[in-house]
PDB file of C-alpha atoms in Angstrom:
ATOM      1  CA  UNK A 454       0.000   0.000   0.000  1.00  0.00           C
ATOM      2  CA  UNK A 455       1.301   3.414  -0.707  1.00  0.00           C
ATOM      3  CA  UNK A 456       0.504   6.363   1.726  1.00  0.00           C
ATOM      4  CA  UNK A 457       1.429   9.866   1.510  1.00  0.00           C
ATOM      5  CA  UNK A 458       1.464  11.530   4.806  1.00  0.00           C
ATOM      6  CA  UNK A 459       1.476  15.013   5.917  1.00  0.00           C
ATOM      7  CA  UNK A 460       3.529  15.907   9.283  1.00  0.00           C
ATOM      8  CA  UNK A 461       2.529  19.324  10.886  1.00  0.00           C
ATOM      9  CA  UNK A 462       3.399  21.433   7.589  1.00  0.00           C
ATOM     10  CA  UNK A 463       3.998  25.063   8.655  1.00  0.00           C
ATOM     11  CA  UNK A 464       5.334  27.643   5.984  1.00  0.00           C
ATOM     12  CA  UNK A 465       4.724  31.299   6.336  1.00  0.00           C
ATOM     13  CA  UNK A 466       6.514  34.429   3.633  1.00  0.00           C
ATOM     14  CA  UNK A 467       7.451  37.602   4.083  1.00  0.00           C
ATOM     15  CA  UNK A 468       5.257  40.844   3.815  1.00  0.00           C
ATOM     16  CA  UNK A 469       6.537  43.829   2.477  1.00  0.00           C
ATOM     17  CA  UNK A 470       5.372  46.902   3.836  1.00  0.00           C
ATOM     18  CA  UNK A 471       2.675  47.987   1.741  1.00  0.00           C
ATOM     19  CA  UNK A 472       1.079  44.095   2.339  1.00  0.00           C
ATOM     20  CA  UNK A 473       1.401  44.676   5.577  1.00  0.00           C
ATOM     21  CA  UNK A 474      -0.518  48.298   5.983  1.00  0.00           C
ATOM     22  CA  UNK A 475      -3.190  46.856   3.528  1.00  0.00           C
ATOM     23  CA  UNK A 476      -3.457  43.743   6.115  1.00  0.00           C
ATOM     24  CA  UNK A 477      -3.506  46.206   9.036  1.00  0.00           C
ATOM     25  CA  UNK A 478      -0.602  44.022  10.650  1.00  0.00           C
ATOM     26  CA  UNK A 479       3.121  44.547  11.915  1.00  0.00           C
ATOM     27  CA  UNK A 480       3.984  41.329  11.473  1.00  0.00           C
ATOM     28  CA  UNK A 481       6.901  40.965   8.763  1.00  0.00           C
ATOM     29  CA  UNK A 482       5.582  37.164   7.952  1.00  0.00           C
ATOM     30  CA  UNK A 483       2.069  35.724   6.722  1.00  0.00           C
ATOM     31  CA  UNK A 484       1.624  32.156   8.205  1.00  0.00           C
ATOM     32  CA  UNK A 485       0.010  30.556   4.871  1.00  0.00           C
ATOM     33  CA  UNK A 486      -0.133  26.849   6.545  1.00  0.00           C
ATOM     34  CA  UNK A 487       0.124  27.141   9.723  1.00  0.00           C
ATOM     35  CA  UNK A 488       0.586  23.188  10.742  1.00  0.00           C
ATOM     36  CA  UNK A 489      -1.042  20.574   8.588  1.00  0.00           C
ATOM     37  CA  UNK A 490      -1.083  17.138   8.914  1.00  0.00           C
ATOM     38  CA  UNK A 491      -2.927  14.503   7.184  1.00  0.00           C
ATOM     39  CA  UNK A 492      -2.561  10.979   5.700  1.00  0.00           C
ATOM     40  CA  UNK A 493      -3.963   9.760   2.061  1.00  0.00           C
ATOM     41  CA  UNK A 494      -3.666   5.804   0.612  1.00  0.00           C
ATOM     42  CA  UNK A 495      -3.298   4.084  -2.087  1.00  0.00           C
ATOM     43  CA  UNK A 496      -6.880   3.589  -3.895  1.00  0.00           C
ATOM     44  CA  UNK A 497      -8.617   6.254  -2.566  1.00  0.00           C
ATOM     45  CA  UNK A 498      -8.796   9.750  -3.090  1.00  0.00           C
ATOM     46  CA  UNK A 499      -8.435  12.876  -0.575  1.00  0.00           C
ATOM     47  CA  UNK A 500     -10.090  16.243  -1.413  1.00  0.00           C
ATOM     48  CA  UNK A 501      -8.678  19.345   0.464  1.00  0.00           C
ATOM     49  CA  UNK A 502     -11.422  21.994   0.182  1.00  0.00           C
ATOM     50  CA  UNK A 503     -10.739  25.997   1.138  1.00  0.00           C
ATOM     51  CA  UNK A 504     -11.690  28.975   0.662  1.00  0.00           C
ATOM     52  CA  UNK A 505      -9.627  31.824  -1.329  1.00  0.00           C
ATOM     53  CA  UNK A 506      -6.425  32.452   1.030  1.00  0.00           C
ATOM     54  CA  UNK A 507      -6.427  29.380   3.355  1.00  0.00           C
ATOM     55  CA  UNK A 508      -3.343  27.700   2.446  1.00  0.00           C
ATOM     56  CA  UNK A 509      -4.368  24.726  -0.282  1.00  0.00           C
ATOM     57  CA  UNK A 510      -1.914  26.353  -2.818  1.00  0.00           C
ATOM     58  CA  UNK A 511       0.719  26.495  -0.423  1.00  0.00           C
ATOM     59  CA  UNK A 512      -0.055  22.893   0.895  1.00  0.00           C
ATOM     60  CA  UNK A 513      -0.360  21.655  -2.572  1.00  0.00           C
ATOM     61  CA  UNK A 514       3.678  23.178  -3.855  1.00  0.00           C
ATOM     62  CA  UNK A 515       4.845  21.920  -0.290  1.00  0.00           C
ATOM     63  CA  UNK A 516       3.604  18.128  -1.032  1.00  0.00           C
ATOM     64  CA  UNK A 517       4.922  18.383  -4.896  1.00  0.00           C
ATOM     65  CA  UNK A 518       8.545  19.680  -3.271  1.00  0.00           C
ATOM     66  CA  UNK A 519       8.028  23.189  -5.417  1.00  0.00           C
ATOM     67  CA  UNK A 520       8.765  25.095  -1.939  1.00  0.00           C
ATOM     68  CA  UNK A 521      10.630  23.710   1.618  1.00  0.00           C
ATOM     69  CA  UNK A 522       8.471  23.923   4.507  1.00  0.00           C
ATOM     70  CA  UNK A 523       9.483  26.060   7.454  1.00  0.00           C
ATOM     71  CA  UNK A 524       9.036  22.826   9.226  1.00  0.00           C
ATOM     72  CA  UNK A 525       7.455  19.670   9.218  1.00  0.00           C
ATOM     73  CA  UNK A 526       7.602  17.267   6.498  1.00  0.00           C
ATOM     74  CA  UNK A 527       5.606  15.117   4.136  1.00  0.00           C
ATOM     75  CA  UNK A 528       6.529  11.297   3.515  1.00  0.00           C
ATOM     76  CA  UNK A 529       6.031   9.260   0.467  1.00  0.00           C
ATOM     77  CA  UNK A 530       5.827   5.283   1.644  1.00  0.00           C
ATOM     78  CA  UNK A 531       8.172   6.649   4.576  1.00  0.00           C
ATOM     79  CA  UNK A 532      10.898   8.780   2.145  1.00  0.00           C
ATOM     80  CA  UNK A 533      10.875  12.121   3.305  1.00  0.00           C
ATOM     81  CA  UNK A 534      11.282  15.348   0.765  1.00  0.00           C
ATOM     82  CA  UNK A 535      13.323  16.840   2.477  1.00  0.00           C
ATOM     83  CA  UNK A 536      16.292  13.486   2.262  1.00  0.00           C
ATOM     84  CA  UNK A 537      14.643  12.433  -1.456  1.00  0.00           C
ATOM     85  CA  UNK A 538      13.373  15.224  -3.127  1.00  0.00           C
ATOM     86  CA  UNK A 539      15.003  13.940  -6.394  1.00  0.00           C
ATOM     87  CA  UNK A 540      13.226  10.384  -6.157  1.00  0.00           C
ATOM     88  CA  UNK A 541      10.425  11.370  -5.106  1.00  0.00           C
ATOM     89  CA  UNK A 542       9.658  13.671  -8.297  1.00  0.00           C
ATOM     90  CA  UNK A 543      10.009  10.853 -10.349  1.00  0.00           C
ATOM     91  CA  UNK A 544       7.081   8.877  -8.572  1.00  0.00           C
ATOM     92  CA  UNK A 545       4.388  11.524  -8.422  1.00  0.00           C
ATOM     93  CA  UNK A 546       2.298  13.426 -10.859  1.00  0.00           C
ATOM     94  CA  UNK A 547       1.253  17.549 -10.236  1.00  0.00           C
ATOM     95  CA  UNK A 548      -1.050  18.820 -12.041  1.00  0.00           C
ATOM     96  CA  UNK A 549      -1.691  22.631 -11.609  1.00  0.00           C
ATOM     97  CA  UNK A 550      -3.352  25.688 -13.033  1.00  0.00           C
ATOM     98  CA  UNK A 551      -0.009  27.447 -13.660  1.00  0.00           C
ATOM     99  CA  UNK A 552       0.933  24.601 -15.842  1.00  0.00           C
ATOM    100  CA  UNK A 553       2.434  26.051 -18.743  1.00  0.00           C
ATOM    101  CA  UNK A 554       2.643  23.889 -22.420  1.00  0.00           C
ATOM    102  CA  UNK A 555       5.121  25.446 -24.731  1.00  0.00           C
ATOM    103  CA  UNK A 556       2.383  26.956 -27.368  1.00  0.00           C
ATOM    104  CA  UNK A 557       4.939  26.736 -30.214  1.00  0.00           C
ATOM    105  CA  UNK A 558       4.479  22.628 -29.899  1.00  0.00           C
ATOM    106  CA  UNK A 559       1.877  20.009 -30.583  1.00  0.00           C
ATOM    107  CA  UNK A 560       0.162  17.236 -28.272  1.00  0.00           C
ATOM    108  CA  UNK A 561       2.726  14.680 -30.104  1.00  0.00           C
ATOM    109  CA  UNK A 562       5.827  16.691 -29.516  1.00  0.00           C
ATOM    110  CA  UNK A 563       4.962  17.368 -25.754  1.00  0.00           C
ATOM    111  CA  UNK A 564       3.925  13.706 -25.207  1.00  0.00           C
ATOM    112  CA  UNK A 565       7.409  12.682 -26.831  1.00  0.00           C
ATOM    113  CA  UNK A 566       9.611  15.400 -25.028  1.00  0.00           C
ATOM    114  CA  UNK A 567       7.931  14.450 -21.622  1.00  0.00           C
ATOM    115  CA  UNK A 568       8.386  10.758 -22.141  1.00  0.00           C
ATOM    116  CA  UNK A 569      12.165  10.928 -22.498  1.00  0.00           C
ATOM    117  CA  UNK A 570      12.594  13.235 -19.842  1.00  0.00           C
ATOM    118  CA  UNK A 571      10.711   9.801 -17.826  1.00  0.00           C
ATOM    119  CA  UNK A 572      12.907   7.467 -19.503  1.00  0.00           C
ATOM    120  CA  UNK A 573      10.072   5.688 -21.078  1.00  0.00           C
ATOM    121  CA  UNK A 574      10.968   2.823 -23.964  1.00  0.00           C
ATOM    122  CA  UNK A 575       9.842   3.602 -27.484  1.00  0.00           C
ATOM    123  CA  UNK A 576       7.281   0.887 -26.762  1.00  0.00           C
ATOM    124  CA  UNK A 577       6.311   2.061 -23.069  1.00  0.00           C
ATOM    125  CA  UNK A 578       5.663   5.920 -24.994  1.00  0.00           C
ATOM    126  CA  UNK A 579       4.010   4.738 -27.844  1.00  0.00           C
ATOM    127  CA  UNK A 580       1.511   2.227 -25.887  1.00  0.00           C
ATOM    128  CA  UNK A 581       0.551   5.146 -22.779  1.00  0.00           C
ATOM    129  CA  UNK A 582       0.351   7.381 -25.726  1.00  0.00           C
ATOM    130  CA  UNK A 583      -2.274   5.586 -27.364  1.00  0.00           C
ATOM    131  CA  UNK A 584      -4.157   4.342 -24.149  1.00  0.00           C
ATOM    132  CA  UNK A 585      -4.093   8.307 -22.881  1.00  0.00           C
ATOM    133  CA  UNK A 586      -4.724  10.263 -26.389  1.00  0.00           C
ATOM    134  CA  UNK A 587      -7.501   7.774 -26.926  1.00  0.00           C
ATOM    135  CA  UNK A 588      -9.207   7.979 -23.581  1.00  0.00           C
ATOM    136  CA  UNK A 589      -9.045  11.845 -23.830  1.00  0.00           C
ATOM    137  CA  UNK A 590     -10.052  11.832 -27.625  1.00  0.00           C
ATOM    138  CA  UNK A 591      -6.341  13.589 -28.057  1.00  0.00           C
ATOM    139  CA  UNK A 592      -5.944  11.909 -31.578  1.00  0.00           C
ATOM    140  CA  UNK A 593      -7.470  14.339 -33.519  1.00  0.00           C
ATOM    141  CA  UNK A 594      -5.597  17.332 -32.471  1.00  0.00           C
ATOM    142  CA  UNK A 595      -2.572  15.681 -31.687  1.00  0.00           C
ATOM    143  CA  UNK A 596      -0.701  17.724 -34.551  1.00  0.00           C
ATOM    144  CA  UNK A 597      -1.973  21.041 -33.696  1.00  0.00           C
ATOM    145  CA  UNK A 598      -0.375  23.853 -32.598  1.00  0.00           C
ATOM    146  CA  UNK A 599      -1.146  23.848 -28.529  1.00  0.00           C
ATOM    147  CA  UNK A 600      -1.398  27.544 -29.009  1.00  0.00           C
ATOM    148  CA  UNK A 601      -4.823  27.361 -31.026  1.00  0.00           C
ATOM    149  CA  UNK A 602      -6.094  24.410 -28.953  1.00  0.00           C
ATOM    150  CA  UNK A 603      -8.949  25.607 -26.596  1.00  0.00           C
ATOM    151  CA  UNK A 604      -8.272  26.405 -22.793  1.00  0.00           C
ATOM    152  CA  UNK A 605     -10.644  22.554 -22.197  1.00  0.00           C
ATOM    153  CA  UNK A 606      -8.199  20.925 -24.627  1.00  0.00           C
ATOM    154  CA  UNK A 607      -5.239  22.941 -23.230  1.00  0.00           C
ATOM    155  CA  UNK A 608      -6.079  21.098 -19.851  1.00  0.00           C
ATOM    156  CA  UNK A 609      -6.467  17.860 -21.486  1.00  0.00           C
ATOM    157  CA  UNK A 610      -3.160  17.425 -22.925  1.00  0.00           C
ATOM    158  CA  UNK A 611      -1.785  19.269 -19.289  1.00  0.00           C
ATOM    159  CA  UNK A 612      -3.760  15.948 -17.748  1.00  0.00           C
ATOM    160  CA  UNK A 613      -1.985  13.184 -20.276  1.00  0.00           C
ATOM    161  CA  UNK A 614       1.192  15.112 -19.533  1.00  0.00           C
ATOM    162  CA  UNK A 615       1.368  14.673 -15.861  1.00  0.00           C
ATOM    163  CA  UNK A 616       0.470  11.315 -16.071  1.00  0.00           C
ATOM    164  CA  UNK A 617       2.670  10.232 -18.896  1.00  0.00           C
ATOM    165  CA  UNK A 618       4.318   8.066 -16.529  1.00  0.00           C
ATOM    166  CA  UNK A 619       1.566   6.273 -14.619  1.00  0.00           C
ATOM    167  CA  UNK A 620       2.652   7.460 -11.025  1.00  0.00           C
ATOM    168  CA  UNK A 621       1.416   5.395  -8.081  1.00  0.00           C
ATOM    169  CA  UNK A 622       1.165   9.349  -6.174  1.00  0.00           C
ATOM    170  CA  UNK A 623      -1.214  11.947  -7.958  1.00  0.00           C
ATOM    171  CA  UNK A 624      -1.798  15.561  -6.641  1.00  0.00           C
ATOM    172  CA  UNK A 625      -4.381  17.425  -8.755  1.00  0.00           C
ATOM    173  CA  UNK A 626      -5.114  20.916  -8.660  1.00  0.00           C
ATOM    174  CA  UNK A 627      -8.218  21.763  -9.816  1.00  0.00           C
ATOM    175  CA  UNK A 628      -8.376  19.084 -12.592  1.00  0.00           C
ATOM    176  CA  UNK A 629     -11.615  20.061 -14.546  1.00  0.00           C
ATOM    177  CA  UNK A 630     -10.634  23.875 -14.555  1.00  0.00           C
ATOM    178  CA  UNK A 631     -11.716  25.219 -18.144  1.00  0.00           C
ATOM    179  CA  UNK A 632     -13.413  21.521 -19.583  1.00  0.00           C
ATOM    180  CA  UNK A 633     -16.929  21.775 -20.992  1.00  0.00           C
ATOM    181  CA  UNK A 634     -19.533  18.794 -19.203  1.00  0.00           C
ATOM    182  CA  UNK A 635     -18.146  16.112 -21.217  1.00  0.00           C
ATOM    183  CA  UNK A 636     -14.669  16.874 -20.734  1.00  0.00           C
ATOM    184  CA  UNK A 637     -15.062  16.994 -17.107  1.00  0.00           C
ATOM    185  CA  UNK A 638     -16.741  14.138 -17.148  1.00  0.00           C
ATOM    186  CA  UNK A 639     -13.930  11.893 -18.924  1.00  0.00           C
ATOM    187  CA  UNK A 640     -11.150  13.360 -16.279  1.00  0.00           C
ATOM    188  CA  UNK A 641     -13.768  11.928 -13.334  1.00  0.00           C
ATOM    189  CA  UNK A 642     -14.259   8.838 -14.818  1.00  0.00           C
ATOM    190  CA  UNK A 643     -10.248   8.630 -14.964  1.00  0.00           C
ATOM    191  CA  UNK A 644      -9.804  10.017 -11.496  1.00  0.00           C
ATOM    192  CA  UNK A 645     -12.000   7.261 -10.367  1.00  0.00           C
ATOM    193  CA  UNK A 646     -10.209   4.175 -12.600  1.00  0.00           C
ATOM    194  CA  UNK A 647      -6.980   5.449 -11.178  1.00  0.00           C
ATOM    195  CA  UNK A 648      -8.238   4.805  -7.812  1.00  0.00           C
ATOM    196  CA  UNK A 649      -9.211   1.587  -8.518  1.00  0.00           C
ATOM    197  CA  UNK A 650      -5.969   0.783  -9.881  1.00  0.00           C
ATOM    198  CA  UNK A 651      -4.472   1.664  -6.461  1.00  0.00           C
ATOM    199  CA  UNK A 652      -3.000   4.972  -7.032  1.00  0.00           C
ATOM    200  CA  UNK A 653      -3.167   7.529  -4.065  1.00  0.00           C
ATOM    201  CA  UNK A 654      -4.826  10.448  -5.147  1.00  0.00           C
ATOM    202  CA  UNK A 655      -5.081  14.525  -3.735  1.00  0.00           C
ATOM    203  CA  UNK A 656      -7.314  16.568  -5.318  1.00  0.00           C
ATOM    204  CA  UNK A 657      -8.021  20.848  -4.270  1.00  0.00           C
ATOM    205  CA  UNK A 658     -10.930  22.366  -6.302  1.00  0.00           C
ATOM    206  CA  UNK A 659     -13.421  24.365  -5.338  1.00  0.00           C
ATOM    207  CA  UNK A 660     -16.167  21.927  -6.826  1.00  0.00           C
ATOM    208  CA  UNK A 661     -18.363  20.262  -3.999  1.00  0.00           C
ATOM    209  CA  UNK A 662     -20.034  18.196  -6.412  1.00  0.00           C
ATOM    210  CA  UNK A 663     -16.352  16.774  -7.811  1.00  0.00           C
ATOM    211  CA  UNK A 664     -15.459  16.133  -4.464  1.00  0.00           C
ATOM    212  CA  UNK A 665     -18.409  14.622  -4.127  1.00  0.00           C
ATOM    213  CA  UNK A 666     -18.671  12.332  -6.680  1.00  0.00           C
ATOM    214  CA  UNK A 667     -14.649  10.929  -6.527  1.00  0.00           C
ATOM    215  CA  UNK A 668     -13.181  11.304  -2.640  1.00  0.00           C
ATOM    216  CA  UNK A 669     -13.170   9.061   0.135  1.00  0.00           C
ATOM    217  CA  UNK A 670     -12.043  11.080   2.421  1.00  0.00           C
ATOM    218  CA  UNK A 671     -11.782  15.174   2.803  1.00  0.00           C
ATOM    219  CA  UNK A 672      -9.949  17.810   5.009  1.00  0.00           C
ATOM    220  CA  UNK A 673     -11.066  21.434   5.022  1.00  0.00           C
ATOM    221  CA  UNK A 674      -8.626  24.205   5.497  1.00  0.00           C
ATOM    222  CA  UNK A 675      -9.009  27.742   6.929  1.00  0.00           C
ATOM    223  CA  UNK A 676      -6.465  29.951   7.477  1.00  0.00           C
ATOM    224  CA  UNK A 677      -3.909  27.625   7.248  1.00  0.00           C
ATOM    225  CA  UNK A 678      -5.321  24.897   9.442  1.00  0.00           C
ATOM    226  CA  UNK A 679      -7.483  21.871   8.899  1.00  0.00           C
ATOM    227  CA  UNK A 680     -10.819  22.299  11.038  1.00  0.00           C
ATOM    228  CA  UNK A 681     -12.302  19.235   9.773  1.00  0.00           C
ATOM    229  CA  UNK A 682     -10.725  16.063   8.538  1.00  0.00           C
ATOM    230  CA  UNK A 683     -13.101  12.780   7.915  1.00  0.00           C
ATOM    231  CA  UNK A 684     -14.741  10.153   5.606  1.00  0.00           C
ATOM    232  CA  UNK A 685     -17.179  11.819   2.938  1.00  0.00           C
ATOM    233  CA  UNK A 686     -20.215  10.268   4.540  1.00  0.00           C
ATOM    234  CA  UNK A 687     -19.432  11.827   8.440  1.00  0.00           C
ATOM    235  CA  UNK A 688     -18.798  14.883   7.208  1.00  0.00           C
ATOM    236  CA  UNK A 689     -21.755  15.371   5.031  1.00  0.00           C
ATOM    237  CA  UNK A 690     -23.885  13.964   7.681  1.00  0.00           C
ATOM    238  CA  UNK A 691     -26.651  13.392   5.316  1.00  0.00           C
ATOM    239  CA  UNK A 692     -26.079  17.189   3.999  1.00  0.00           C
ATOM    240  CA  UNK A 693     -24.488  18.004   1.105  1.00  0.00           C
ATOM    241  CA  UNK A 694     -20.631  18.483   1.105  1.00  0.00           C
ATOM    242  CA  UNK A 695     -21.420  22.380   0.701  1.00  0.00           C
ATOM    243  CA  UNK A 696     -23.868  22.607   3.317  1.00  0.00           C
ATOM    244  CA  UNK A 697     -21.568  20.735   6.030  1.00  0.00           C
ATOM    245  CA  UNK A 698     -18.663  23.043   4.419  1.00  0.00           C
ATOM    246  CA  UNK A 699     -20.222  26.150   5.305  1.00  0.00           C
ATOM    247  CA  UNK A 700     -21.408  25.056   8.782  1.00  0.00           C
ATOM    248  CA  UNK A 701     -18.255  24.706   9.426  1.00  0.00           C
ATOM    249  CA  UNK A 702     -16.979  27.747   8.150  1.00  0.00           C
ATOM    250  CA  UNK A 703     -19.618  30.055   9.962  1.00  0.00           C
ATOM    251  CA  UNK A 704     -18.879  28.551  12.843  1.00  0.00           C
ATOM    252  CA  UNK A 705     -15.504  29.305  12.900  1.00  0.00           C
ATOM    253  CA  UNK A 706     -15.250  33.052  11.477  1.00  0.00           C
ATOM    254  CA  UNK A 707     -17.821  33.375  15.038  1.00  0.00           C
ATOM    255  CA  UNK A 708     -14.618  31.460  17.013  1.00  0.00           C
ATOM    256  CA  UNK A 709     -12.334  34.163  15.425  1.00  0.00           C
ATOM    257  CA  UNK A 710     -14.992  36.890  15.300  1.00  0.00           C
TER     258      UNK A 710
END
């Protein structure tokens, strides 16, 4: 079984001093996370849910080693990245927003520049390209330009990208961002047969009804903390995801308040 397991994550930046007189603070540091722990295994998924400003981009670079910590650490099957970055890189996928495709290339040429950098046989590039073009319905754009492709098929070929090496560890930011109904639909349906293959999956969006529909088990964060961590079914509590999210939520801006 592979497990992926936060350990208190803290990481805070620095404010300059016109953030810090439009924050009304004299503090020279934002906590972002301010210690995060949680644990996600192999065939299920994990949805971390937030509002704008809590801390799931931060969380999310910290577990795909694009920023150090403060302190804490997060383990993959018990290697830490701070002692394996390197290795560890090589077993994961990230998927992100900021993604960024060289616009001057096709599908093919990205697909064939991102399977050398994995090492990947001729035969090992040409049969996931094939299995992931086709499941994606890549094929007939494959030799376009990726700067006329659409923002949805943008996001596709992002998708087969990441993947290219069929990771056992797959952190997914907002994975349907810019995908029309049926698009979206074809990157569940794949979220949920890599679960079932045993991959360990973390997935941030702001989509209840994602969440929904492909985690196990969620964590909200506010201001940098979790306040709820739990199966889907106990924290929906026979409410939808959103309602139980903003329960929560009120009832903590009244702690603070």
């Amino acid at each position: 079984m592979h497990i992926l397991r936060a350990e208190n994550l803290v990481k805070s930046f620095p404010l300059s001093e016109k953030q810090r007189k439009a924050l009304d603070t004299k503090d020279k540091r934002k906590v972002a996370v301010g210690g995060i722990s949680f644990e996600a295994k192999s065939g299920e998924v994990f949805g971390i849910l937030g509002p704008n400003g809590a801390g799931k981009t931060t969380t999310m670079r910290m577990l795909s080693t694009l920023i150090k910590p403060d302190s804490g650490d997060v383990f993959y099957d018990d290697r830490s990245i701070k002692d394996h970055p390197e290795s560890i890189r090589s077993e994961f996928a990230f998927l992100t927003t900021d993604l960024k495709l060289d616009e001057k290339s096709t599908a093919n040429e990205m697909f064939d520049f991102f399977a050398g950098l994995y090492h990947l046989t001729k035969e090992q590039a040409e049969q996931r390209k094939k299995e992931l073009f086709d499941r994606f319905a890549v094929n007939s754009f494959a030799d376009t330009k990726i700067k006329k492709l659409s923002q949805g098929m943008r996001q596709k070929v992002s998708l087969i990208i990441s993947v290219i090496h069929d990771p056992n560890f797959i952190i997914f930011y907002e994975p349907t961002n810019g995908l029309d109904i049926i698009a979206a639909r074809e990157v569940r349906d794949f979220i949920i047969n890599m679960k079932n293959e045993g991959k360990c999956l973390i997935i941030s969006t702001h989509l209840f009804d994602l969440v929904e529909k492909v985690c196990d088990r969620a964590a909200f964060i506010m201001d940098g903390k979790i306040v709820a961590n739990d199966t889907l079914e106990n924290l929906m509590n026979g409410r939808s995801l959103e309602d139980s999210f903003y329960e929560i939520y009120t009832a903590n801006m009244e702690k603070e308040g």
